[in-house]
Short mmCIF file of C-alpha atoms in Angstrom, two decimals:
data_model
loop_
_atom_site.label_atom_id
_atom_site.label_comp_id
_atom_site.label_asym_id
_atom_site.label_seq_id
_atom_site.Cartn_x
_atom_site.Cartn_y
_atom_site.Cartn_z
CA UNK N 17 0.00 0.00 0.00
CA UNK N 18 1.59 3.42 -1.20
CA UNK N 19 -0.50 5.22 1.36
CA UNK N 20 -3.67 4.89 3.98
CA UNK N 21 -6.45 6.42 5.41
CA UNK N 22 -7.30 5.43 8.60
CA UNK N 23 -9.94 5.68 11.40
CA UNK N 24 -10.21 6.17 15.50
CA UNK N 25 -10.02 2.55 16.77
CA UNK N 26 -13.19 1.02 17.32
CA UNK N 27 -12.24 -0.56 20.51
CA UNK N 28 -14.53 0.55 23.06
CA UNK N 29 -11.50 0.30 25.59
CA UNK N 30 -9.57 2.53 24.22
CA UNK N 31 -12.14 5.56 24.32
CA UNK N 32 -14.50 5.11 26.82
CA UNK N 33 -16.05 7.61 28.87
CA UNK N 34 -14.09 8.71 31.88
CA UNK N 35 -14.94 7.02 35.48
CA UNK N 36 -12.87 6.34 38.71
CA UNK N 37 -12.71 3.01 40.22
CA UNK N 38 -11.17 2.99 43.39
CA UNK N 39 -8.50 0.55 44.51
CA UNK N 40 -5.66 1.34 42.08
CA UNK N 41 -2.69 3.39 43.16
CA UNK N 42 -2.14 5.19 39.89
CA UNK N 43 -1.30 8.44 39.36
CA UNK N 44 -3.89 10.16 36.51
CA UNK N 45 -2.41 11.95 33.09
CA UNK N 46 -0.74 15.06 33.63
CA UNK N 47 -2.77 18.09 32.38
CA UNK N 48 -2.20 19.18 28.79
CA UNK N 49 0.36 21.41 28.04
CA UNK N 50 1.03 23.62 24.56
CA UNK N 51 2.51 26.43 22.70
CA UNK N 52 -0.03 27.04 20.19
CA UNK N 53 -3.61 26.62 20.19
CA UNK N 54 -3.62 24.03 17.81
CA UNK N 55 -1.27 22.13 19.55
CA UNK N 56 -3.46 22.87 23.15
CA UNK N 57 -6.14 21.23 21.23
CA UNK N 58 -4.27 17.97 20.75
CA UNK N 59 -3.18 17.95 23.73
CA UNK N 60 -6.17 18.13 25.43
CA UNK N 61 -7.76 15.41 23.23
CA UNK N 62 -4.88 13.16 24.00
CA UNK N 63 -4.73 13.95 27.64
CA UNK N 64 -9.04 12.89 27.88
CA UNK N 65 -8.40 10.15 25.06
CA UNK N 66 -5.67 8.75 28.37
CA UNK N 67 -8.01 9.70 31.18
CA UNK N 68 -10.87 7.34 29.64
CA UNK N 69 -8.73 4.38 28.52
CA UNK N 70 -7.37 4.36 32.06
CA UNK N 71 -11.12 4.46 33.41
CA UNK N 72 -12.03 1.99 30.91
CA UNK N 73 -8.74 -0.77 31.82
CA UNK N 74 -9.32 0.34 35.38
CA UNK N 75 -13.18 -1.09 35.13
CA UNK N 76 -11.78 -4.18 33.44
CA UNK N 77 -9.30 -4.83 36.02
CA UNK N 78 -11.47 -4.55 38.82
CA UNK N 79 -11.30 -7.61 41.13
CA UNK N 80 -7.96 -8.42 40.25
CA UNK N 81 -4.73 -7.82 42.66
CA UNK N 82 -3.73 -3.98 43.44
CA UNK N 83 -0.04 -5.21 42.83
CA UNK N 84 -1.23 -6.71 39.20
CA UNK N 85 -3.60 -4.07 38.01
CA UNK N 86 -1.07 -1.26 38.65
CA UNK N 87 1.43 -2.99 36.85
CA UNK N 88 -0.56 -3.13 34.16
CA UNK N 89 -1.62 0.96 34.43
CA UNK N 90 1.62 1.66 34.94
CA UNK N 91 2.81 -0.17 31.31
CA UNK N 92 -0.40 1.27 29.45
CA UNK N 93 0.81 5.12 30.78
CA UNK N 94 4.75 4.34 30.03
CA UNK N 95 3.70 3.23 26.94
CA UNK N 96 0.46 5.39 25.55
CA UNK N 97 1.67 8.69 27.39
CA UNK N 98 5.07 9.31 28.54
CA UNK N 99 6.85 7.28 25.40
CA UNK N 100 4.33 9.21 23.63
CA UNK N 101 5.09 12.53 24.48
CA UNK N 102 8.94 11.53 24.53
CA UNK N 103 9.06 10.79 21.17
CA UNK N 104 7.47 14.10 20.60
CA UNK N 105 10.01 15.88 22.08
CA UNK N 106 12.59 13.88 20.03
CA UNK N 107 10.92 15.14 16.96
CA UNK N 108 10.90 18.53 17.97
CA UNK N 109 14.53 18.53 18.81
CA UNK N 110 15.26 16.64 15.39
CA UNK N 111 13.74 19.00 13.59
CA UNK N 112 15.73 22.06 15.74
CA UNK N 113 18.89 20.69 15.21
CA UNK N 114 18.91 20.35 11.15
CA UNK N 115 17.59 23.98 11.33
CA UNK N 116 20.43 25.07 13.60
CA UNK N 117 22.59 23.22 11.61
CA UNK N 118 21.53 24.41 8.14
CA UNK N 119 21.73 28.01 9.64
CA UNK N 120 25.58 27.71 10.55
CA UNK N 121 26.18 26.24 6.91
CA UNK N 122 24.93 29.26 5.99
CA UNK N 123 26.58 31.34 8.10
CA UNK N 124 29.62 29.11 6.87
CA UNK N 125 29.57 29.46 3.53
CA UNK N 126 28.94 33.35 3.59
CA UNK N 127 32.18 33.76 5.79
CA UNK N 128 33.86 31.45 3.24
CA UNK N 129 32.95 33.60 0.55
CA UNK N 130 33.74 37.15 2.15
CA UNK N 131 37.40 35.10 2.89
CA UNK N 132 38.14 34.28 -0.79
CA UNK N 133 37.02 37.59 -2.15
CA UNK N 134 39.44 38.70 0.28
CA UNK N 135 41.97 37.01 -1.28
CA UNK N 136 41.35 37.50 -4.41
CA UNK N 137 41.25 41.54 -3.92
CA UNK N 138 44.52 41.77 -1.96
CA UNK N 139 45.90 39.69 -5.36
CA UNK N 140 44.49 42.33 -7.35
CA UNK N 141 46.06 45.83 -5.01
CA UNK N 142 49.45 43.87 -5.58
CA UNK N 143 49.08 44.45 -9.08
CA UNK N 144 47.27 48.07 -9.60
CA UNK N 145 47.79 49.51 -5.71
CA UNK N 146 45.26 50.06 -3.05
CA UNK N 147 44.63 53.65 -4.87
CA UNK N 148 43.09 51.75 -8.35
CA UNK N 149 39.32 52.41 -8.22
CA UNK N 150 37.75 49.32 -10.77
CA UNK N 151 34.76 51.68 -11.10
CA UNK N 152 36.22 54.94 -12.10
CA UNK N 153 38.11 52.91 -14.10
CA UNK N 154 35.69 51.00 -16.09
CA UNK N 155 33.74 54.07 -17.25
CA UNK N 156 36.91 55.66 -18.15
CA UNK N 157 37.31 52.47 -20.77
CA UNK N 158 33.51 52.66 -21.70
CA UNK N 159 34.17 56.13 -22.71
CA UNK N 160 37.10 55.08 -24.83
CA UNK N 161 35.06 52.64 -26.60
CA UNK N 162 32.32 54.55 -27.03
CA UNK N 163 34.26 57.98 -28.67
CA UNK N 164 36.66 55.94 -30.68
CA UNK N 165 36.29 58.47 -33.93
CA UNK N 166 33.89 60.51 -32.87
CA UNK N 167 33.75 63.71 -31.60
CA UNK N 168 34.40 63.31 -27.71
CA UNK N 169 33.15 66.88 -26.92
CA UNK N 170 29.95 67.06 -28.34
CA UNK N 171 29.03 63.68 -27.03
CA UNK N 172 29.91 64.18 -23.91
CA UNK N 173 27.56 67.19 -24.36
CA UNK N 174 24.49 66.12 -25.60
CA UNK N 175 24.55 62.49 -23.20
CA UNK N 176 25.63 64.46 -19.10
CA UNK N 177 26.58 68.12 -20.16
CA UNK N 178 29.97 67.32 -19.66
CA UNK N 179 32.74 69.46 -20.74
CA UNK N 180 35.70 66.85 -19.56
CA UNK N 181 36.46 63.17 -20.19
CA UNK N 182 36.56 63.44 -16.13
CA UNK N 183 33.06 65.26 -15.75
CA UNK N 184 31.56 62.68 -17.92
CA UNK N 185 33.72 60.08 -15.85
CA UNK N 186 32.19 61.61 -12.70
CA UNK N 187 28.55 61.74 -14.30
CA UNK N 188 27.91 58.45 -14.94
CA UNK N 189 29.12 57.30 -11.44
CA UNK N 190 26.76 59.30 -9.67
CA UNK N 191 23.75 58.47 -12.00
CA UNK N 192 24.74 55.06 -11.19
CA UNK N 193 24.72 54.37 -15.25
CA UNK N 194 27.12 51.50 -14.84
CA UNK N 195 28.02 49.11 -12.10
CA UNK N 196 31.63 47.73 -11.33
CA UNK N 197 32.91 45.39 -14.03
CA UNK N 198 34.29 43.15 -11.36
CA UNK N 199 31.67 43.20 -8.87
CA UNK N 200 30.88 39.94 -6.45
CA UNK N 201 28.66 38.65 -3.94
CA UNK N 202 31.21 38.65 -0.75
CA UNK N 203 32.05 42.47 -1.46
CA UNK N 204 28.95 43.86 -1.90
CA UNK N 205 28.48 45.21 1.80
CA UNK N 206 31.26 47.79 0.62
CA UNK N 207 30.24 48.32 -2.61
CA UNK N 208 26.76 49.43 -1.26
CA UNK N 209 28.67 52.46 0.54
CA UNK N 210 30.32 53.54 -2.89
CA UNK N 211 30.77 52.86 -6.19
CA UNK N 212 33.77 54.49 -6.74
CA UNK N 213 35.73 53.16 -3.90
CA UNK N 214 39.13 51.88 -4.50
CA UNK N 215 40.48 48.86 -3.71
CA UNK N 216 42.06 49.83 -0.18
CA UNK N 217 38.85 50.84 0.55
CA UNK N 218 36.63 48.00 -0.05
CA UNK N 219 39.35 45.34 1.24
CA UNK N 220 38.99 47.65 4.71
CA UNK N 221 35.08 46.88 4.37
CA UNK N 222 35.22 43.46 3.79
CA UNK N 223 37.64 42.52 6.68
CA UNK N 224 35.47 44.63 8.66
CA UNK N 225 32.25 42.33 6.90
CA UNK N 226 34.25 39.08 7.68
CA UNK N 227 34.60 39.67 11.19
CA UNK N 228 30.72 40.16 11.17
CA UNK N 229 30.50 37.42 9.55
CA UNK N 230 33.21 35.73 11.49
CA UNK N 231 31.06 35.97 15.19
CA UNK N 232 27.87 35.45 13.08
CA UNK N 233 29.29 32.10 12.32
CA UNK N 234 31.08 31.02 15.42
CA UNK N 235 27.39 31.90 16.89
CA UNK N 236 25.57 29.37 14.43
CA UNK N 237 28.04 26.93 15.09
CA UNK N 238 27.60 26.45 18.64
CA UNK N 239 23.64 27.13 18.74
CA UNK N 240 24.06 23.88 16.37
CA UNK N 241 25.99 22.04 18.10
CA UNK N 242 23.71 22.86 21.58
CA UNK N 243 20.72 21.36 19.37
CA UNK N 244 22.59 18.13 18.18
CA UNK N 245 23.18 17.62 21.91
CA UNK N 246 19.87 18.23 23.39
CA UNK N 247 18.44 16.26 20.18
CA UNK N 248 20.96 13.26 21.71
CA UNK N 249 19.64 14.00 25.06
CA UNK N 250 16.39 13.12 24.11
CA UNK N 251 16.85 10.48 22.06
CA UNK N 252 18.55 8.83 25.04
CA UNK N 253 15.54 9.29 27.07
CA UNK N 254 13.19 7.93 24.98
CA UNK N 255 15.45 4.86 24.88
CA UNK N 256 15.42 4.79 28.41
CA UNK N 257 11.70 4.93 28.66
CA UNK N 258 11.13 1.93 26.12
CA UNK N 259 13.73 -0.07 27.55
CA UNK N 260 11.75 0.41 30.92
CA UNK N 261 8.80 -0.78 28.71
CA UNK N 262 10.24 -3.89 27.85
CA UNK N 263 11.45 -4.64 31.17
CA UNK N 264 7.70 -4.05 32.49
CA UNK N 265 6.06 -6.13 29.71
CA UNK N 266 8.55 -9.02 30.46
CA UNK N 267 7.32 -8.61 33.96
CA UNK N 268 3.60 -8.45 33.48
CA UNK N 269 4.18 -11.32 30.77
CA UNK N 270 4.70 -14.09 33.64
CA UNK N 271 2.36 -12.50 35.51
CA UNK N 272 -0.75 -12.27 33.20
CA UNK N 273 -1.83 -16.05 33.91
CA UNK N 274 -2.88 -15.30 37.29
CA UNK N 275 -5.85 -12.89 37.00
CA UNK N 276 -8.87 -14.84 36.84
CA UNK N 277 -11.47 -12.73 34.83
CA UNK N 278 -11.53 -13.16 30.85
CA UNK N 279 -12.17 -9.00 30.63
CA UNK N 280 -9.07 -8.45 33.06
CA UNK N 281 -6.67 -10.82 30.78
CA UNK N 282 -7.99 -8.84 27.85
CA UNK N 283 -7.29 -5.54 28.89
CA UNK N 284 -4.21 -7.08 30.27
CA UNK N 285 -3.35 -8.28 26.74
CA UNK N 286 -3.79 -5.33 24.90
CA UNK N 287 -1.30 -2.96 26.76
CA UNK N 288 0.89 -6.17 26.60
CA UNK N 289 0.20 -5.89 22.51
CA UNK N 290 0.69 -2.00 22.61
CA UNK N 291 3.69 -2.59 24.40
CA UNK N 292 4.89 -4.80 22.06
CA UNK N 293 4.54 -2.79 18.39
CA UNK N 294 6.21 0.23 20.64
CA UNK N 295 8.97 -2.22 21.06
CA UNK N 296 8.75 -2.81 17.15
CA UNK N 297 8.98 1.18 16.30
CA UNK N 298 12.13 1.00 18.71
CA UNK N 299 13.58 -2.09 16.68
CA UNK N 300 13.30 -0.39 13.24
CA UNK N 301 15.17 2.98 14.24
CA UNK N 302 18.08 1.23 15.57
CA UNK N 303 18.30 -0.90 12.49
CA UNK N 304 17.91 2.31 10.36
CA UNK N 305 20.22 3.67 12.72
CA UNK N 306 22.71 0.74 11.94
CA UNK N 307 22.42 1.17 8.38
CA UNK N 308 23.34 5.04 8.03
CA UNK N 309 26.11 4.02 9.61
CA UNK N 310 27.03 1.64 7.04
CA UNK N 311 26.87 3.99 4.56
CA UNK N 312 30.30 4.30 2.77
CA UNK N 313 30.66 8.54 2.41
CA UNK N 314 33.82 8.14 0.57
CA UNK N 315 37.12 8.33 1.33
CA UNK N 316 38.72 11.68 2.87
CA UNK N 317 41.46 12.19 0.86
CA UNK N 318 42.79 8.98 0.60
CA UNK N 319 42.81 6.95 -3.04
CA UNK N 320 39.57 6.18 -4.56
CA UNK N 321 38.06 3.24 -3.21
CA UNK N 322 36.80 0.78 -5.55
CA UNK N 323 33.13 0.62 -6.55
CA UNK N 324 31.27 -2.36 -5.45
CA UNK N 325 28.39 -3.03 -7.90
CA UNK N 326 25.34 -3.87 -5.27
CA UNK N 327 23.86 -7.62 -6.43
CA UNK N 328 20.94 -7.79 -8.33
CA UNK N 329 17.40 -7.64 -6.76
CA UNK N 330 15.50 -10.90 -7.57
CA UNK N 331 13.40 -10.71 -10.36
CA UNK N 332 9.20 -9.99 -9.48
CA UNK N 333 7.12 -13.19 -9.81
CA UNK N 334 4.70 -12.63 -12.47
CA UNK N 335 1.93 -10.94 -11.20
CA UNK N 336 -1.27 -13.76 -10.57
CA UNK N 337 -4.17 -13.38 -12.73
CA UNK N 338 -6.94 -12.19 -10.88
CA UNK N 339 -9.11 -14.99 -8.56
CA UNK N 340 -12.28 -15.75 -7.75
CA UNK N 341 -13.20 -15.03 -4.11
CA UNK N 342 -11.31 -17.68 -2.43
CA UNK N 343 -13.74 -20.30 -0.33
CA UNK N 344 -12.65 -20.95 3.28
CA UNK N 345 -10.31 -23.70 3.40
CA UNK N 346 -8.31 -25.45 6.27
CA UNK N 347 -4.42 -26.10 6.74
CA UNK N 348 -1.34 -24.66 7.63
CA UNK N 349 0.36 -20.99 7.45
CA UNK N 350 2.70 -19.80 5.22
CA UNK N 351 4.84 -20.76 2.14
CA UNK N 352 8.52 -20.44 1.00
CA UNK N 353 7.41 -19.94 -2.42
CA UNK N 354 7.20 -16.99 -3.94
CA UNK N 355 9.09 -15.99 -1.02
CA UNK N 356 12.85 -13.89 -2.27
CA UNK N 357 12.96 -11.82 1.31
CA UNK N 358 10.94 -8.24 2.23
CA UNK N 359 11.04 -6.67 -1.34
CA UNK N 360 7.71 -4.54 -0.17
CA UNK N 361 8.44 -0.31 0.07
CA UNK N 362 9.79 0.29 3.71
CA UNK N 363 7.78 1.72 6.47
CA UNK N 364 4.64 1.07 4.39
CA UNK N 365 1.65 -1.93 5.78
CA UNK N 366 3.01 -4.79 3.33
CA UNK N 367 6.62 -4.35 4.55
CA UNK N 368 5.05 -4.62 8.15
CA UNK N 369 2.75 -7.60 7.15
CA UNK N 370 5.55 -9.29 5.91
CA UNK N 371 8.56 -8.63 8.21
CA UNK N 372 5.89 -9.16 10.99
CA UNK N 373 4.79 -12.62 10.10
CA UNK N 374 8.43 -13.40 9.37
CA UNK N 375 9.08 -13.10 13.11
CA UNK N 376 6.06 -15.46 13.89
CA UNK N 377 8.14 -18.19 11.46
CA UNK N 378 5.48 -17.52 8.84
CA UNK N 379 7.19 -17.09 5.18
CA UNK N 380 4.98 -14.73 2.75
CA UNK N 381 5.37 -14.35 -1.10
CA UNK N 382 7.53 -11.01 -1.78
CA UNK N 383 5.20 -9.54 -4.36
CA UNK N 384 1.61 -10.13 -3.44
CA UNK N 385 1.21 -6.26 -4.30
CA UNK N 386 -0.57 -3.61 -2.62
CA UNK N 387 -2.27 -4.55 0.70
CA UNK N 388 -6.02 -4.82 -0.90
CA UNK N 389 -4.91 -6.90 -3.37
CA UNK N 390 -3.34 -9.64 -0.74
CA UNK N 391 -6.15 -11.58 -0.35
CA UNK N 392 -6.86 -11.93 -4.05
CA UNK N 393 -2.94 -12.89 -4.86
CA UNK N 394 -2.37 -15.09 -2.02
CA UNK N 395 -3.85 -18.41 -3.30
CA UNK N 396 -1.90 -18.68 -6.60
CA UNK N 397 0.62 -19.15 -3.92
CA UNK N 398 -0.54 -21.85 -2.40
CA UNK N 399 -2.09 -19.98 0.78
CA UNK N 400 -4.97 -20.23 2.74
CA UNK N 401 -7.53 -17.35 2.50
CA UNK N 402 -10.66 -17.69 4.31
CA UNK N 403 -12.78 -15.04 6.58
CA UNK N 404 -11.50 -16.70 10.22
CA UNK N 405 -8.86 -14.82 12.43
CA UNK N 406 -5.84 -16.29 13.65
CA UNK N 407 -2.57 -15.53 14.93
CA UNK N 408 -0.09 -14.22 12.18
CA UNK N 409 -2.61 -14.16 9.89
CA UNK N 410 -2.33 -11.00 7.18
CA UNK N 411 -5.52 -9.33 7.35
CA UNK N 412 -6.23 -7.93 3.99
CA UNK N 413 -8.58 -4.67 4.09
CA UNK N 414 -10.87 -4.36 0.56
CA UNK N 415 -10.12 -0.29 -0.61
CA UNK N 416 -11.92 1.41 1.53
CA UNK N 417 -13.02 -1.29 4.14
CA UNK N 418 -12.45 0.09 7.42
CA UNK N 419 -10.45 3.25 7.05
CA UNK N 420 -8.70 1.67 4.22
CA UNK N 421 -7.18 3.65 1.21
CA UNK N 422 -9.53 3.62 -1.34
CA UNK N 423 -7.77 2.64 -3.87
CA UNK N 424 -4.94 0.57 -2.59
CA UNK N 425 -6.57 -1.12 0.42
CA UNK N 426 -4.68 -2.32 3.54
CA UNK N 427 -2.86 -5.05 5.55
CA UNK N 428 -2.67 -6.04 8.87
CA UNK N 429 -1.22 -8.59 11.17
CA UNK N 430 -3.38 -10.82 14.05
CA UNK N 431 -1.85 -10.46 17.28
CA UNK N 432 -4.27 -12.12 19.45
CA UNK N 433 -7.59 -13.86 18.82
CA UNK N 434 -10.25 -13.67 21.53
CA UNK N 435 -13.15 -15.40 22.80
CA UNK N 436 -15.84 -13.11 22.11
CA UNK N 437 -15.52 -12.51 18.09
CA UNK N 438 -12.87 -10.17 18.35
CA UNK N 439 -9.47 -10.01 17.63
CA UNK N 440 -6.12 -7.78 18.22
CA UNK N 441 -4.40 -6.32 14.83
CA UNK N 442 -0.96 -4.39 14.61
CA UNK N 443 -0.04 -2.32 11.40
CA UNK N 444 2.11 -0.28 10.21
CA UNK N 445 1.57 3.01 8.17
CA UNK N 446 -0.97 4.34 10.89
CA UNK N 447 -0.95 8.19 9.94
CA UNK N 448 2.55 7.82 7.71
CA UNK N 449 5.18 5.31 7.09
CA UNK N 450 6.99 4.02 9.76
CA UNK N 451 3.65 4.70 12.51
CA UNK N 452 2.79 1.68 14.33
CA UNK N 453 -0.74 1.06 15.70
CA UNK N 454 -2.88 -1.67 17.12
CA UNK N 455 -6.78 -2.34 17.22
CA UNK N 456 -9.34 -4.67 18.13
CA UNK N 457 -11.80 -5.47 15.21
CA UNK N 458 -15.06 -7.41 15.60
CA UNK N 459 -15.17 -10.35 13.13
CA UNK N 460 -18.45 -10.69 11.58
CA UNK N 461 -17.38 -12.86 8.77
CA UNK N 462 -16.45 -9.47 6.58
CA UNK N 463 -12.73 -10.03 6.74
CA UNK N 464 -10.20 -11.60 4.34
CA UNK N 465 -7.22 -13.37 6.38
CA UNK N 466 -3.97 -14.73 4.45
CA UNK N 467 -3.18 -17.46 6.52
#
């Protein structure tokens, strides 16, 4: 799927109105907090979007141990709130740092500039003198050119009123007629005070712009270098945060077995599964993470390395002829054929569906196409389609069906089946590529599941 539209999650637990049970030693959602109004607005929906799914898992858990339930609370809020609003904050610093940074390139290349026209003017006063004025001088020529055979007087007359080669001379400069010859973009600070400076007087305003320029840049640089550091700050606390996830969900894991009511294992199970696809999103930056490291940015200034010509992509299967509706069928899950590795676009549904299942042991063709289309592909494979939920099971959303993109459809994974008709999904691609997202669906027979 190239891109998706999707809906609020149906399940009722996750947006249910807001109630107290007493019992539970948990602390509530801090109070929204924002810069702009928009952002006060999102806030505030997230913040009473927390308040009732902690009502709603509170209501669920009720009977069960203080010790367990809070555990669980605890995971849901690490996991829906403060990882949440950490990763915000990572954005936000992100996107401060490549600003600061792009500011002191800036800043950089301007003082780089103002240094080589430096340069290339104190080449130029060894040669003429600081006295040599490229102005005066260039209209002087112009003249020249312009009064080769003709007589000089009269039309110096009829163009300024001049009576002099060096009245016209003057003239012209101070109608601005023509501009230096050899103007550039580092020395235009002094030509803006004068036209008709000379050269020891524009190199004296361009040392006095790079020195400007000079502090302007040595300011950029460390405002940059301040962001990159809180960025990293950050970063490392969002780490922190999910590795304290994991270590909770690990926890509750061997725990869960011991509550005793179906609707406190379910609510137990889906901050377990939330948990989980947070643990995913964490996976996936460290391996894109790991591979910008990789990345071979030449050599600096040693001897050309020698290109490496990357091997060939396996060739697409041809794509299946369209199917009839599949009828349900029985057996196993999976299939190595068709199956040449995760060739779907990354940080899209398919590349979830597939890299997902792959973890569960369950192999998937590489090119069943876009994420409606899955269900209709799959059983030129050899797979199972039918409309029953089960665990690692693709579910394959018709265009439109459910929030879907209309035109390209969906794809999901099963994460847990339960035992009144619904069932836990995670996906990827919730609100842009990369997003993760879980939700519990009702099956009334409408789905298609790749088995």
């Amino acid at each position: 799927m190239t891109n998706v539209r999707v809906i609020k999650p149906a399940l009722a637990a996750l947006v249910a109105a807001a109630a107290c049970v007493g019992g539970l030693a948990f602390s509530s959602a801090q109070p929204a907090q924002a810069d702009t109004y928009s952002d006060l607005i999102n806030a505030q929906n997230q913040h009473a979007a927390s308040v009732q799914r902690e009502a709603e898992l509170k209501q669920q858990l009720a009977g069960a141990s203080q010790d367990l339930a809070n555990k669980v609370l605890e995971l849901d809020d690490l996991t829906n709130n403060k990882i949440v609003a950490a990763q915000a904050k990572v954005t936000q610093a992100n996107e401060d740092a490549a600003t600061a940074q792009d500011e002191a390139d800036a800043a950089s290349k301007r003082l780089s500039a103002a240094q080589k026209d430096k340069e290339t003017l104190e080449e130029q006063i060894k040669q003429t003198g600081r006295d040599y004025d490229d102005a005066h001088a260039a209209v002087a020529q112009l003249a020249r050119d312009e009064m080769h055979g003709s007589n000089a007087s009269d039309v110096m007359s009829v163009v300024t009123g001049a009576t002099s080669t060096q009245d016209f001379v003057n003239s012209m400069q101070s109608r601005d007629a023509l501009s230096r010859n050899e103007s550039n973009a580092a020395s235009s600070a002094a030509t803006s005070l004068s036209t008709s400076k000379n050269r020891g007087e524009r190199l004296a305003a361009i040392e006095k712009q790079i020195a400007v320029l000079k502090t302007q840049a040595d300011e950029k640089a460390a405002s940059a270098q301040t962001a990159a550091e809180t960025a990293q700050s950050e970063r490392d606390a969002l780490d922190k945060l999910r590795q304290e996830g994991e270590a909770r969900r690990d926890e509750l894991s061997s725990m869960i077995d011991s509550l005793d009511s179906q609707s406190a294992k379910q609510a137990a199970q889906t901050v377990l599964i939330a948990s989980q696809v947070d643990s995913y999103n964490r996976q996936f930056q460290k391996e894109q993470q790991d591979a910008a490291n990789r990345v071979d940015t030449g050599n600096q200034g040693g001897t050309p390395s020698t290109p490496v010509t990357p091997a060939p992509a396996p060739a697409p299967a041809p794509a299946p002829a369209p199917a009839p509706a599949p009828a349900p069928s029985v057996g196993g899950q999976g299939t190595s054929n068709g199956d040449y590795g995760n060739a779907y676009t990354a940080g899209q549904c398919t590349y979830w569906a597939y890299e997902r299942r792959r973890q569960m042991g369950i192999g998937t063709p590489s090119y069943l196409g876009n994420g409606g289309d899955w269900w209709r592909s799959a059983p030129s494979y050899g797979l199972r389609v039918d409309h029953n939920p089960q665990v690692g099971a693709a579910l394959s959303f018709l265009p439109g069906q459910d929030g879907a993109d209309g035109t390209w459809g969906h794809v999901a994974v099963v994460e847990a089946v339960y035992g009144d008709g619904t069932f836990q999904i995670s996906e990827m691609n919730w609100g842009g590529p990369w997003n993760m997202h879980y939700r519990t669906l009702t099956n009334l027979g409408q789905y298609w599941f790749v088995h």
